[in-house]
CSV table of C-alpha atoms and ligand atoms in Angstrom, one decimal:
chain,number,residue,atom,x,y,z
L,6,MET,CA,0.0,0.0,0.0
L,7,LEU,CA,1.2,3.5,-0.8
L,8,ASP,CA,4.2,1.7,-2.4
L,9,ASN,CA,5.5,1.0,1.1
L,10,PRO,CA,6.6,-2.6,1.4
L,11,ARG,CA,7.0,-2.2,5.2
L,12,SER,CA,3.4,-1.1,5.8
L,13,HIS,CA,1.5,-4.4,5.0
L,14,GLY,CA,4.3,-6.7,3.9
L,15,LEU,CA,3.4,-10.3,3.3
L,16,TRP,CA,-0.4,-9.7,3.6
L,17,GLU,CA,-0.3,-7.2,0.7
L,18,LYS,CA,1.5,-9.8,-1.4
L,19,THR,CA,-0.9,-12.7,-0.8
L,20,ALA,CA,-4.3,-11.2,-0.2
L,21,PRO,CA,-7.0,-11.3,-2.9
L,22,ALA,CA,-7.8,-7.9,-4.3
L,23,ALA,CA,-10.1,-5.4,-2.5
L,24,PRO,CA,-13.3,-4.4,-4.2
L,25,VAL,CA,-12.8,-1.5,-6.7
L,26,THR,CA,-13.6,1.7,-4.9
L,27,THR,CA,-13.3,5.4,-5.7
L,28,ARG,CA,-12.9,8.7,-3.8
L,29,LEU,CA,-16.0,10.3,-2.5
L,30,GLU,CA,-17.0,13.2,-4.7
L,31,GLY,CA,-20.2,15.3,-4.2
L,32,LEU,CA,-23.0,14.7,-1.7
L,33,GLU,CA,-24.2,11.3,-0.6
L,34,THR,CA,-27.1,10.6,1.8
L,35,ALA,CA,-27.3,7.5,4.1
L,36,ASP,CA,-28.9,6.2,7.2
L,37,ALA,CA,-25.5,5.7,8.6
L,38,VAL,CA,-22.0,6.9,7.6
L,39,ILE,CA,-19.1,4.8,8.9
L,40,VAL,CA,-15.7,6.4,9.2
L,41,GLY,CA,-12.8,3.8,8.9
L,42,GLY,CA,-12.3,0.7,6.7
L,43,GLY,CA,-10.9,-1.8,9.3
L,44,TYR,CA,-12.8,-4.7,10.9
L,45,THR,CA,-15.0,-2.5,13.1
L,46,GLY,CA,-16.2,-0.3,10.3
L,47,LEU,CA,-16.5,-3.1,7.7
L,48,SER,CA,-18.4,-5.3,10.1
L,49,ALA,CA,-20.8,-2.5,11.0
L,50,ALA,CA,-21.3,-1.6,7.3
L,51,LEU,CA,-22.0,-5.3,6.4
L,52,HIS,CA,-24.4,-5.9,9.2
L,53,LEU,CA,-26.3,-2.6,8.6
L,54,ALA,CA,-26.5,-3.2,4.8
L,55,GLU,CA,-27.7,-6.7,5.3
L,56,ALA,CA,-30.5,-5.3,7.5
L,57,GLY,CA,-31.5,-3.0,4.6
L,58,ALA,CA,-30.0,0.3,6.0
L,59,GLY,CA,-28.4,2.8,3.6
L,60,VAL,CA,-24.7,2.8,4.4
L,61,VAL,CA,-21.7,4.9,3.2
L,62,LEU,CA,-18.3,3.9,4.5
L,63,LEU,CA,-15.4,6.4,4.2
L,64,GLU,CA,-11.8,5.2,4.4
L,65,ALA,CA,-8.9,7.6,4.5
L,66,THR,CA,-6.5,5.5,2.5
L,67,GLU,CA,-7.4,1.9,1.5
L,68,ILE,CA,-9.4,-1.0,3.0
L,69,GLY,CA,-7.3,-2.5,5.8
L,70,PHE,CA,-4.8,0.4,5.9
L,71,GLY,CA,-4.8,0.5,9.7
L,72,GLY,CA,-4.2,-2.4,12.1
L,73,ALA,CA,-6.5,-4.6,10.0
L,74,GLY,CA,-3.9,-5.0,7.3
L,75,ARG,CA,-0.8,-5.2,9.4
L,76,ASN,CA,-1.5,-7.5,12.3
L,77,VAL,CA,-0.3,-11.1,13.1
L,78,GLY,CA,-3.6,-12.7,12.3
L,79,LEU,CA,-4.3,-14.4,15.7
L,80,ILE,CA,-8.0,-14.6,16.2
L,81,ASN,CA,-8.1,-14.4,19.9
L,82,ALA,CA,-10.9,-14.8,22.4
L,83,GLY,CA,-11.0,-12.1,25.1
L,84,MET,CA,-8.3,-9.5,25.6
L,85,TRP,CA,-4.7,-9.4,27.0
L,86,VAL,CA,-5.9,-8.8,30.5
L,87,MET,CA,-6.9,-11.6,32.7
L,88,PRO,CA,-10.6,-12.6,32.5
L,89,ASP,CA,-11.3,-11.6,36.1
L,90,ASP,CA,-10.0,-8.1,35.3
L,91,PHE,CA,-13.1,-7.4,33.2
L,92,PRO,CA,-15.6,-7.4,36.2
L,93,LYS,CA,-13.0,-5.8,38.4
L,94,GLU,CA,-12.6,-2.8,36.1
L,95,LEU,CA,-16.1,-2.6,34.6
L,96,GLY,CA,-18.3,-4.0,37.4
L,97,PRO,CA,-20.0,-7.4,37.2
L,98,VAL,CA,-22.7,-6.6,34.7
L,99,TYR,CA,-20.6,-4.9,32.0
L,100,GLY,CA,-17.6,-7.0,32.9
L,101,GLU,CA,-19.2,-10.4,32.4
L,102,ARG,CA,-21.3,-9.2,29.4
L,103,ALA,CA,-18.2,-7.9,27.5
L,104,LEU,CA,-16.2,-11.0,28.5
L,105,THR,CA,-18.9,-13.4,27.2
L,106,LEU,CA,-19.2,-11.4,23.9
L,107,LEU,CA,-15.5,-11.3,23.4
L,108,GLY,CA,-15.0,-14.9,24.4
L,109,ASN,CA,-17.5,-15.8,21.6
L,110,GLY,CA,-15.8,-13.3,19.2
L,111,PRO,CA,-13.8,-16.0,17.2
L,112,ARG,CA,-17.0,-17.9,16.6
L,113,LEU,CA,-18.5,-14.8,15.0
L,114,VAL,CA,-15.4,-14.4,12.8
L,115,ARG,CA,-15.7,-18.0,11.6
L,116,GLU,CA,-19.4,-17.5,10.9
L,117,MET,CA,-18.8,-14.4,8.8
L,118,ILE,CA,-16.0,-16.1,6.9
L,119,SER,CA,-18.2,-19.1,6.2
L,120,LYS,CA,-21.4,-17.1,5.4
L,121,HIS,CA,-19.7,-14.7,3.0
L,122,GLN,CA,-17.2,-17.3,1.7
L,123,ILE,CA,-14.2,-15.1,2.5
L,124,GLU,CA,-10.9,-16.6,1.2
L,125,CYS,CA,-8.6,-15.6,4.1
L,126,GLU,CA,-6.5,-18.7,5.0
L,127,LEU,CA,-8.6,-19.5,8.1
L,128,VAL,CA,-7.1,-22.1,10.4
L,129,GLU,CA,-9.3,-23.3,13.3
L,130,ASN,CA,-6.8,-25.3,15.3
L,131,GLY,CA,-6.5,-23.0,18.3
L,132,THR,CA,-3.7,-20.8,19.7
L,133,LEU,CA,-0.9,-21.5,22.0
L,134,HIS,CA,0.1,-18.9,24.6
L,135,MET,CA,3.6,-20.1,25.4
L,136,ALA,CA,5.0,-20.1,28.9
L,137,VAL,CA,8.6,-18.7,29.3
L,138,GLY,CA,9.9,-20.3,32.4
L,139,PRO,CA,8.0,-21.3,35.6
L,140,GLU,CA,6.8,-17.7,36.1
L,141,GLY,CA,5.2,-17.7,32.7
L,142,LEU,CA,3.6,-21.1,33.4
L,143,LYS,CA,2.2,-19.9,36.7
L,144,GLU,CA,0.6,-16.9,34.9
L,145,LEU,CA,-1.0,-19.2,32.3
L,146,GLU,CA,-2.3,-21.6,34.9
L,147,GLU,CA,-4.1,-18.7,36.6
L,148,ARG,CA,-5.5,-17.5,33.2
L,149,ALA,CA,-6.7,-21.0,32.4
L,150,ARG,CA,-8.4,-21.3,35.8
L,151,GLN,CA,-10.2,-18.0,35.3
L,152,TRP,CA,-11.5,-19.0,31.8
L,153,GLN,CA,-12.3,-22.6,32.8
L,154,SER,CA,-14.5,-21.2,35.7
L,155,ARG,CA,-16.5,-19.6,32.8
L,156,GLY,CA,-16.7,-22.8,30.8
L,157,ALA,CA,-14.2,-21.9,28.1
L,158,PRO,CA,-12.4,-24.7,26.2
L,159,VAL,CA,-8.9,-23.8,27.3
L,160,SER,CA,-6.3,-26.2,28.8
L,161,ILE,CA,-2.7,-26.2,30.0
L,162,LEU,CA,-0.2,-28.3,28.0
L,163,GLY,CA,3.0,-29.6,29.7
L,164,ALA,CA,6.5,-28.9,28.3
L,165,ALA,CA,6.6,-32.2,26.4
L,166,GLU,CA,3.3,-31.7,24.6
L,167,THR,CA,4.2,-28.1,23.9
L,168,GLU,CA,7.5,-29.2,22.3
L,169,ARG,CA,5.6,-31.8,20.2
L,170,ARG,CA,3.2,-29.2,18.9
L,171,VAL,CA,5.7,-26.3,18.4
L,172,GLY,CA,8.8,-28.1,17.4
L,173,SER,CA,10.9,-26.3,20.0
L,174,SER,CA,12.0,-27.2,23.5
L,175,ALA,CA,12.2,-23.5,24.6
L,176,TYR,CA,8.9,-23.4,26.6
L,177,ALA,CA,7.8,-24.6,30.0
L,178,GLY,CA,4.2,-25.3,28.7
L,179,ALA,CA,1.4,-23.5,27.0
L,180,LEU,CA,-2.2,-22.5,27.2
L,181,LEU,CA,-4.2,-24.0,24.4
L,182,ASP,CA,-7.3,-22.1,23.5
L,183,MET,CA,-9.5,-24.0,21.1
L,184,ARG,CA,-11.9,-21.1,20.4
L,185,ALA,CA,-9.0,-19.3,18.7
L,186,GLY,CA,-7.2,-19.6,15.4
L,187,THR,CA,-5.4,-17.7,12.6
L,188,LEU,CA,-6.2,-16.0,9.4
L,189,GLN,CA,-4.7,-13.7,6.7
L,190,PRO,CA,-5.7,-10.4,8.2
L,191,LEU,CA,-5.8,-8.2,5.1
L,192,ALA,CA,-7.6,-10.9,3.2
L,193,TYR,CA,-10.3,-11.0,5.9
L,194,ALA,CA,-10.7,-7.2,5.8
L,195,ARG,CA,-11.0,-7.2,2.0
L,196,GLY,CA,-13.4,-10.1,2.1
L,197,LEU,CA,-15.6,-8.2,4.6
L,198,ALA,CA,-15.5,-5.2,2.2
L,199,HIS,CA,-16.6,-7.4,-0.8
L,200,ALA,CA,-19.5,-8.7,1.3
L,201,ALA,CA,-20.5,-5.3,2.4
L,202,VAL,CA,-20.5,-4.0,-1.2
L,203,LYS,CA,-22.6,-7.1,-2.2
L,204,ALA,CA,-25.1,-6.3,0.6
L,205,GLY,CA,-25.5,-2.8,-0.8
L,206,ALA,CA,-23.1,-0.6,1.2
L,207,LYS,CA,-21.2,2.1,-0.6
L,208,LEU,CA,-17.5,2.2,0.1
L,209,PHE,CA,-15.2,5.1,-0.7
L,210,THR,CA,-11.4,5.0,-0.2
L,211,GLY,CA,-8.9,7.9,-0.4
L,212,SER,CA,-11.6,9.8,1.4
L,213,ALA,CA,-10.4,11.0,4.8
L,214,VAL,CA,-13.0,12.7,6.9
L,215,THR,CA,-11.7,16.2,7.7
L,216,SER,CA,-14.7,17.7,9.6
L,217,ALA,CA,-18.1,16.9,10.9
L,218,ASP,CA,-21.1,19.1,11.8
L,219,ILE,CA,-24.8,19.1,12.3
L,220,ASN,CA,-27.4,20.4,9.8
L,221,GLY,CA,-30.9,20.3,11.3
L,222,GLU,CA,-31.5,16.6,12.3
L,223,LYS,CA,-28.7,15.3,10.1
L,224,HIS,CA,-25.0,14.8,10.7
L,225,VAL,CA,-22.7,15.9,7.8
L,226,VAL,CA,-19.2,14.5,7.5
L,227,ARG,CA,-16.9,16.1,5.0
L,228,THR,CA,-13.9,15.0,3.0
L,229,ALA,CA,-11.7,17.1,0.7
L,230,GLN,CA,-14.1,16.6,-2.3
L,231,GLY,CA,-17.4,15.4,-0.9
L,232,ALA,CA,-19.8,15.1,2.1
L,233,VAL,CA,-22.2,12.6,3.5
L,234,SER,CA,-25.4,13.5,5.3
L,235,ALA,CA,-26.7,10.8,7.6
L,236,ASP,CA,-28.8,10.1,10.7
L,237,TRP,CA,-25.9,8.2,12.4
L,238,VAL,CA,-22.1,8.4,12.4
L,239,ILE,CA,-20.1,5.4,13.4
L,240,VAL,CA,-16.5,6.3,14.3
L,241,ALA,CA,-14.3,3.2,13.6
L,242,THR,CA,-10.9,4.8,13.2
L,243,ASP,CA,-9.2,3.4,16.3
L,244,ALA,CA,-5.4,3.9,16.7
L,245,TYR,CA,-5.0,5.2,13.1
L,246,SER,CA,-7.6,8.0,13.8
L,247,THR,CA,-7.1,11.3,12.0
L,248,GLY,CA,-9.5,14.2,11.5
L,249,PRO,CA,-12.4,15.1,13.8
L,250,TRP,CA,-12.0,12.1,16.1
L,251,SER,CA,-8.1,12.2,16.5
L,252,VAL,CA,-8.7,12.2,20.2
L,253,ILE,CA,-9.2,8.4,19.9
L,254,ARG,CA,-5.6,8.1,18.6
L,255,ASN,CA,-4.4,10.5,21.3
L,256,GLU,CA,-6.0,8.6,24.2
L,257,GLN,CA,-4.1,5.4,23.2
L,258,VAL,CA,-0.4,4.8,23.6
L,259,HIS,CA,1.1,3.4,20.4
L,260,LEU,CA,3.1,0.2,20.8
L,261,PRO,CA,5.1,-0.5,17.7
L,262,TYR,CA,5.0,-4.2,16.5
L,263,PHE,CA,6.9,-5.7,13.6
L,264,ASN,CA,6.6,-9.0,11.6
L,265,LEU,CA,9.1,-10.8,9.4
L,266,ALA,CA,8.1,-13.6,7.1
L,267,THR,CA,10.5,-16.3,5.9
L,268,ARG,CA,10.5,-17.8,2.4
L,269,PRO,CA,8.2,-20.8,2.1
L,270,LEU,CA,9.8,-23.6,4.1
L,271,SER,CA,10.6,-27.1,2.8
L,272,ASP,CA,8.1,-29.9,3.4
L,273,ASN,CA,10.6,-31.5,5.7
L,274,ILE,CA,10.9,-28.5,8.0
L,275,LEU,CA,7.2,-27.8,7.8
L,276,ARG,CA,6.6,-31.2,9.4
L,277,SER,CA,8.8,-30.2,12.3
L,278,ILE,CA,7.5,-26.7,13.2
L,279,LEU,CA,3.9,-26.2,14.2
L,280,PRO,CA,2.5,-29.2,12.4
L,281,GLY,CA,-0.9,-28.4,13.8
L,282,ARG,CA,-0.6,-24.8,12.5
L,283,GLU,CA,-1.6,-23.2,15.8
L,284,GLY,CA,-0.9,-19.4,16.2
L,285,CYS,CA,1.6,-18.7,19.1
L,286,TRP,CA,2.9,-15.9,21.3
L,287,ASP,CA,4.8,-16.0,24.5
L,288,THR,CA,4.5,-14.6,28.1
L,289,LYS,CA,7.6,-12.3,27.9
L,290,GLU,CA,7.1,-8.6,28.6
L,291,VAL,CA,8.7,-7.9,25.2
L,292,LEU,CA,6.8,-10.7,23.6
L,293,SER,CA,7.3,-12.6,20.4
L,294,SER,CA,4.7,-14.3,18.2
L,295,PHE,CA,4.9,-16.8,15.4
L,296,ARG,CA,2.6,-18.6,13.1
L,297,MET,CA,2.6,-20.2,9.6
L,298,ASP,CA,0.8,-18.8,6.6
L,299,ARG,CA,-0.8,-21.0,4.0
L,300,GLY,CA,2.2,-20.8,1.8
L,301,GLY,CA,4.4,-22.4,4.5
L,302,ARG,CA,6.1,-19.2,5.5
L,303,LEU,CA,6.9,-18.7,9.2
L,304,VAL,CA,5.7,-15.3,10.3
L,305,PHE,CA,7.7,-14.1,13.4
L,306,GLY,CA,7.0,-10.8,15.2
L,307,SER,CA,7.9,-8.8,18.3
L,308,VAL,CA,7.7,-5.3,19.8
L,309,GLY,CA,9.5,-2.6,17.7
L,310,ALA,CA,9.3,-0.5,14.6
L,311,LEU,CA,11.2,-1.3,11.4
L,312,ARG,CA,12.5,2.2,10.9
L,313,GLY,CA,15.8,4.0,11.5
L,314,PRO,CA,18.5,2.1,13.5
L,315,GLY,CA,15.8,-0.1,15.1
L,316,THR,CA,15.4,-2.0,11.8
L,317,ALA,CA,18.8,-3.7,12.0
L,318,VAL,CA,18.6,-4.4,15.7
L,319,HIS,CA,15.2,-6.0,15.5
L,320,LYS,CA,15.9,-8.1,12.3
L,321,SER,CA,19.2,-9.4,13.7
L,322,TRP,CA,17.6,-10.3,17.0
L,323,ALA,CA,14.8,-12.1,15.1
L,324,LYS,CA,17.3,-14.2,13.1
L,325,ARG,CA,19.1,-15.2,16.3
L,326,SER,CA,15.9,-16.0,18.1
L,327,LEU,CA,14.6,-18.1,15.3
L,328,ALA,CA,17.9,-19.9,15.0
L,329,ARG,CA,17.7,-20.7,18.8
L,330,LEU,CA,14.0,-21.7,18.7
L,331,PHE,CA,14.2,-23.7,15.5
L,332,PRO,CA,17.8,-24.7,14.6
L,333,GLN,CA,16.4,-26.8,11.7
L,334,LEU,CA,15.7,-23.6,9.8
L,335,GLY,CA,19.4,-23.2,8.9
L,336,ASP,CA,20.2,-20.0,7.1
L,337,ILE,CA,17.2,-17.7,7.5
L,338,GLU,CA,16.1,-15.3,4.8
L,339,PHE,CA,13.1,-13.1,5.2
L,340,GLU,CA,10.8,-12.5,2.2
L,341,ALA,CA,8.7,-9.7,3.7
L,342,GLU,CA,8.8,-7.3,6.7
L,343,TRP,CA,6.3,-4.9,8.0
L,344,TYR,CA,5.1,-3.1,11.2
L,345,GLY,CA,2.3,-1.2,12.7
L,346,GLN,CA,1.1,0.6,15.8
L,347,ILE,CA,-1.0,-1.2,18.4
L,348,GLY,CA,-3.2,1.2,20.4
L,349,MET,CA,-3.1,0.6,24.2
L,350,THR,CA,-5.4,2.1,26.7
L,351,ASP,CA,-4.4,2.7,30.3
L,352,ASN,CA,-6.5,-0.2,31.7
L,353,ALA,CA,-5.9,-2.4,28.7
L,354,LEU,CA,-9.6,-2.6,27.9
L,355,PRO,CA,-11.5,-1.3,24.9
L,356,ARG,CA,-13.7,1.8,25.2
L,357,LEU,CA,-17.1,2.9,23.9
L,358,HIS,CA,-17.5,6.7,23.2
L,359,LYS,CA,-20.6,8.7,22.3
L,360,PHE,CA,-19.3,11.9,20.7
L,361,ASP,CA,-22.7,13.5,20.1
L,362,ARG,CA,-26.3,12.4,19.6
L,363,ASN,CA,-26.1,9.4,17.2
L,364,VAL,CA,-22.3,9.6,16.9
L,365,ILE,CA,-20.7,6.5,18.5
L,366,GLY,CA,-17.8,4.2,18.3
L,367,PHE,CA,-15.6,1.6,20.0
L,368,CYS,CA,-11.8,1.8,20.1
L,369,GLY,CA,-8.7,0.6,22.1
L,370,TYR,CA,-8.5,-3.1,21.4
L,371,ASN,CA,-5.0,-3.4,22.8
L,372,GLY,CA,-3.7,-5.7,20.1
L,373,ARG,CA,-6.8,-7.8,20.0
L,374,GLY,CA,-8.9,-6.4,17.1
L,375,ILE,CA,-9.9,-9.2,14.8
L,376,ALA,CA,-12.6,-10.8,16.9
L,377,PRO,CA,-13.4,-7.7,19.0
L,378,GLY,CA,-13.6,-5.4,15.9
L,379,THR,CA,-15.9,-7.8,14.1
L,380,THR,CA,-18.0,-8.2,17.2
L,381,PHE,CA,-18.2,-4.6,18.2
L,382,GLY,CA,-19.0,-3.6,14.6
L,383,LYS,CA,-22.0,-5.9,14.7
L,384,VAL,CA,-23.0,-4.4,18.1
L,385,LEU,CA,-22.8,-0.9,16.6
L,386,ALA,CA,-25.0,-1.9,13.7
L,387,GLU,CA,-27.6,-3.4,16.1
L,388,HIS,CA,-27.5,-0.3,18.2
L,389,VAL,CA,-28.2,1.9,15.1
L,390,LEU,CA,-31.0,-0.5,14.1
L,391,GLY,CA,-32.6,0.0,17.5
L,392,ARG,CA,-32.0,-3.7,18.5
L,393,ILE,CA,-29.6,-2.9,21.4
L,394,SER,CA,-30.2,0.0,23.7
L,395,GLU,CA,-27.4,2.1,25.2
L,396,ALA,CA,-27.9,0.4,28.5
L,397,ASP,CA,-27.5,-3.1,26.9
L,398,MET,CA,-24.2,-2.2,25.2
L,399,PRO,CA,-21.2,-4.4,26.2
L,400,LEU,CA,-19.3,-1.5,27.6
L,401,PRO,CA,-20.3,1.6,29.5
L,402,ILE,CA,-20.1,4.8,27.6
L,403,SER,CA,-17.1,6.8,28.6
L,404,ASP,CA,-15.4,10.1,27.7
L,405,PRO,CA,-12.1,9.9,25.9
L,406,LYS,CA,-9.3,10.1,28.5
L,407,LEU,CA,-5.9,11.2,27.5
L,408,PRO,CA,-3.0,9.3,29.1
L,409,SER,CA,-0.3,11.2,30.9
L,410,LEU,CA,3.2,11.4,29.1
L,411,ARG,CA,2.0,9.6,25.9
L,412,PRO,CA,5.0,10.7,23.7
L,413,LEU,CA,7.4,9.6,26.5
L,414,LYS,CA,5.7,6.2,26.9
L,415,GLU,CA,5.8,5.7,23.1
L,416,ALA,CA,9.5,6.5,23.0
L,417,TYR,CA,10.1,4.2,25.9
L,418,TYR,CA,8.3,1.2,24.2
L,419,GLU,CA,10.5,1.5,21.1
L,420,ALA,CA,13.7,2.2,23.1
L,421,GLY,CA,12.9,-0.7,25.5
L,422,ALA,CA,12.3,-3.1,22.7
L,423,GLN,CA,15.6,-2.1,21.0
L,424,ILE,CA,17.5,-2.5,24.3
L,425,ALA,CA,15.8,-5.9,25.0
L,426,HIS,CA,16.6,-7.1,21.4
L,427,PHE,CA,20.1,-5.7,21.4
L,428,ALA,CA,20.9,-7.3,24.7
L,429,GLY,CA,19.1,-10.5,23.6
L,430,GLU,CA,21.5,-10.7,20.6
L,431,ARG,CA,24.5,-11.3,22.8
L,432,PHE,CA,23.3,-14.5,24.4
I,525,LIG,C1,1.4,-5.0,14.3
I,525,LIG,C2,0.0,-5.4,14.8
I,525,LIG,C3,-0.2,-6.7,15.3
I,525,LIG,C4,-1.5,-7.0,15.7
I,525,LIG,N1,-1.8,-8.3,16.0
I,525,LIG,C5,-3.1,-8.7,16.2
I,525,LIG,C6,-3.5,-10.1,16.3
I,525,LIG,O1,-2.7,-11.0,16.0
I,525,LIG,N2,-4.8,-10.4,16.6
I,525,LIG,C7,-5.7,-9.4,16.7
I,525,LIG,O2,-6.9,-9.7,17.0
I,525,LIG,N3,-5.4,-8.1,16.7
I,525,LIG,C8,-4.1,-7.7,16.4
I,525,LIG,N4,-3.8,-6.4,16.3
I,525,LIG,C9,-4.8,-5.3,16.5
I,525,LIG,C10,-5.8,-5.2,15.4
I,525,LIG,O3,-5.2,-5.1,14.1
I,525,LIG,C11,-6.6,-3.9,15.6
I,525,LIG,O4,-7.1,-3.9,16.9
I,525,LIG,C12,-7.7,-3.8,14.6
I,525,LIG,O5,-7.2,-3.6,13.3
I,525,LIG,C13,-8.7,-2.7,14.9
I,525,LIG,O6,-9.7,-2.6,13.9
I,525,LIG,P1,-10.4,-1.3,13.6
I,525,LIG,O7,-11.3,-1.5,12.4
I,525,LIG,O8,-11.1,-0.8,14.8
I,525,LIG,O9,-9.3,-0.2,13.2
I,525,LIG,P2,-8.2,-0.3,12.0
I,525,LIG,O10,-8.1,-1.6,11.5
I,525,LIG,O11,-7.0,0.4,12.5
I,525,LIG,O12,-8.9,0.7,10.9
I,525,LIG,C14,-9.1,2.0,11.2
I,525,LIG,C15,-9.2,2.7,9.8
I,525,LIG,O13,-9.7,4.0,9.9
I,525,LIG,C16,-9.1,4.8,8.9
I,525,LIG,N5,-9.2,6.2,9.3
I,525,LIG,C17,-8.6,6.9,10.3
I,525,LIG,N6,-8.9,8.2,10.3
I,525,LIG,C18,-9.8,8.3,9.3
I,525,LIG,C19,-10.5,9.4,8.8
I,525,LIG,N7,-10.4,10.7,9.4
I,525,LIG,N8,-11.4,9.3,7.8
I,525,LIG,C20,-11.5,8.1,7.2
I,525,LIG,N9,-10.8,7.0,7.6
I,525,LIG,C21,-10.0,7.1,8.7
I,525,LIG,C22,-7.7,4.3,8.9
I,525,LIG,O14,-7.0,4.6,7.6
I,525,LIG,C23,-7.9,2.8,9.1
I,525,LIG,O15,-7.9,2.1,7.8
I,525,LIG,C24,-2.5,-6.0,15.8
I,525,LIG,C25,-2.2,-4.7,15.5
I,525,LIG,C26,-1.0,-4.4,14.9
I,525,LIG,C27,-0.7,-3.0,14.5
């Protein structure tokens, strides 16, 4: 995208094409205008259009330009935080409601893929949260206990079974979550876009919303060359937000995260690494993730941005880490590299904002947007359709809250990752 091979890397190379879209020019009217063409906006557009509502979606750049086209592709249930933190932070009603909805999120993703026949490399064999050392295992045992008390199909695997599944002896065990899986993230976003167009939604790209105001009963959102007049505005711009709702970007601390993809591996090696094709990440503070794509490439990621001096540090660390984890890989060459910004909130939970009458949106998925974005997009559509009242939403409505020292924290994330990866190189 934008001729930048480090923005969407492998996913850009292997995703089917997006629907043909144009820039918004002139005036459009709709029941709802949706701002942002990631999972949240596309799911909202699709569900609204399927219900017969008039929908216009405006995307600043291209479908999947934000987190949706850059992520690892792990379809997770819940969030990073422990399940018990939901009711602790949100109270028992919202806490358990949000947790149940997000626990079922991967199921909704699978249903959407199947219903709309989205070609996005879906693998439904679960994810492995890998324990680094006894401390990591202790944390995962507690996480498993909290999910199991809610009936979730998660289990703890010992070191031997983990080694059998992963092909590396580096881990003390793992949490297997059978609700979860992997997909090709940009292909999923583009597939949702095709389905939304088919259902009757109008999608415009290269159409950044620059201002929004009210004209009588209607909301009017404007781009450089056009405007949309609508009863509802859904704000689905999350961490990549620009324009009138930039406050959403500013209330999140950006955590940079990169991915590197090997060349397709030989059949022999493919039999020895992740033969079950689970998606994996570990319990380290500066975590790593890995998964296979359908072409047999190993996609390996960690905290950091592939720009400036960080690029060499992170890539060199990744080579050494992979060589340690999977010596059978031999000389490692990467075919693609990319990175993006993960939006983190101060309590690591997503937020629901009402910016004005009939102007509403979720944000702050803290690195967990595939299932939550799809789910919350559906919830927003149902709210607009009058099927879910404000009181029955999965999160309480809150005002945007700016974090203290955001630029400093962002610099710290990148510097911390570089230091961890540089130090890691020497062992
Ligand atoms: C490197 C990385 C790894 C990740 N790994 C995972 C993972 O493995 N699993 C997982 O579930 N989640 C993961 N995430 C998180 C996930 O990608 C996001 O949470 C998800 O994309 C959020 O979806 P969204 O639709 O709300 O926002 P986005 O996908 O970010 O889409 C927002 C869109 O709004 C557009 N926009 C912004 N401002 C305007 C405007 N003024 N006018 C019009 N359009 C505008 C942007 O261009 C963008 O396309 C990861 C994220 C990153 C960056």
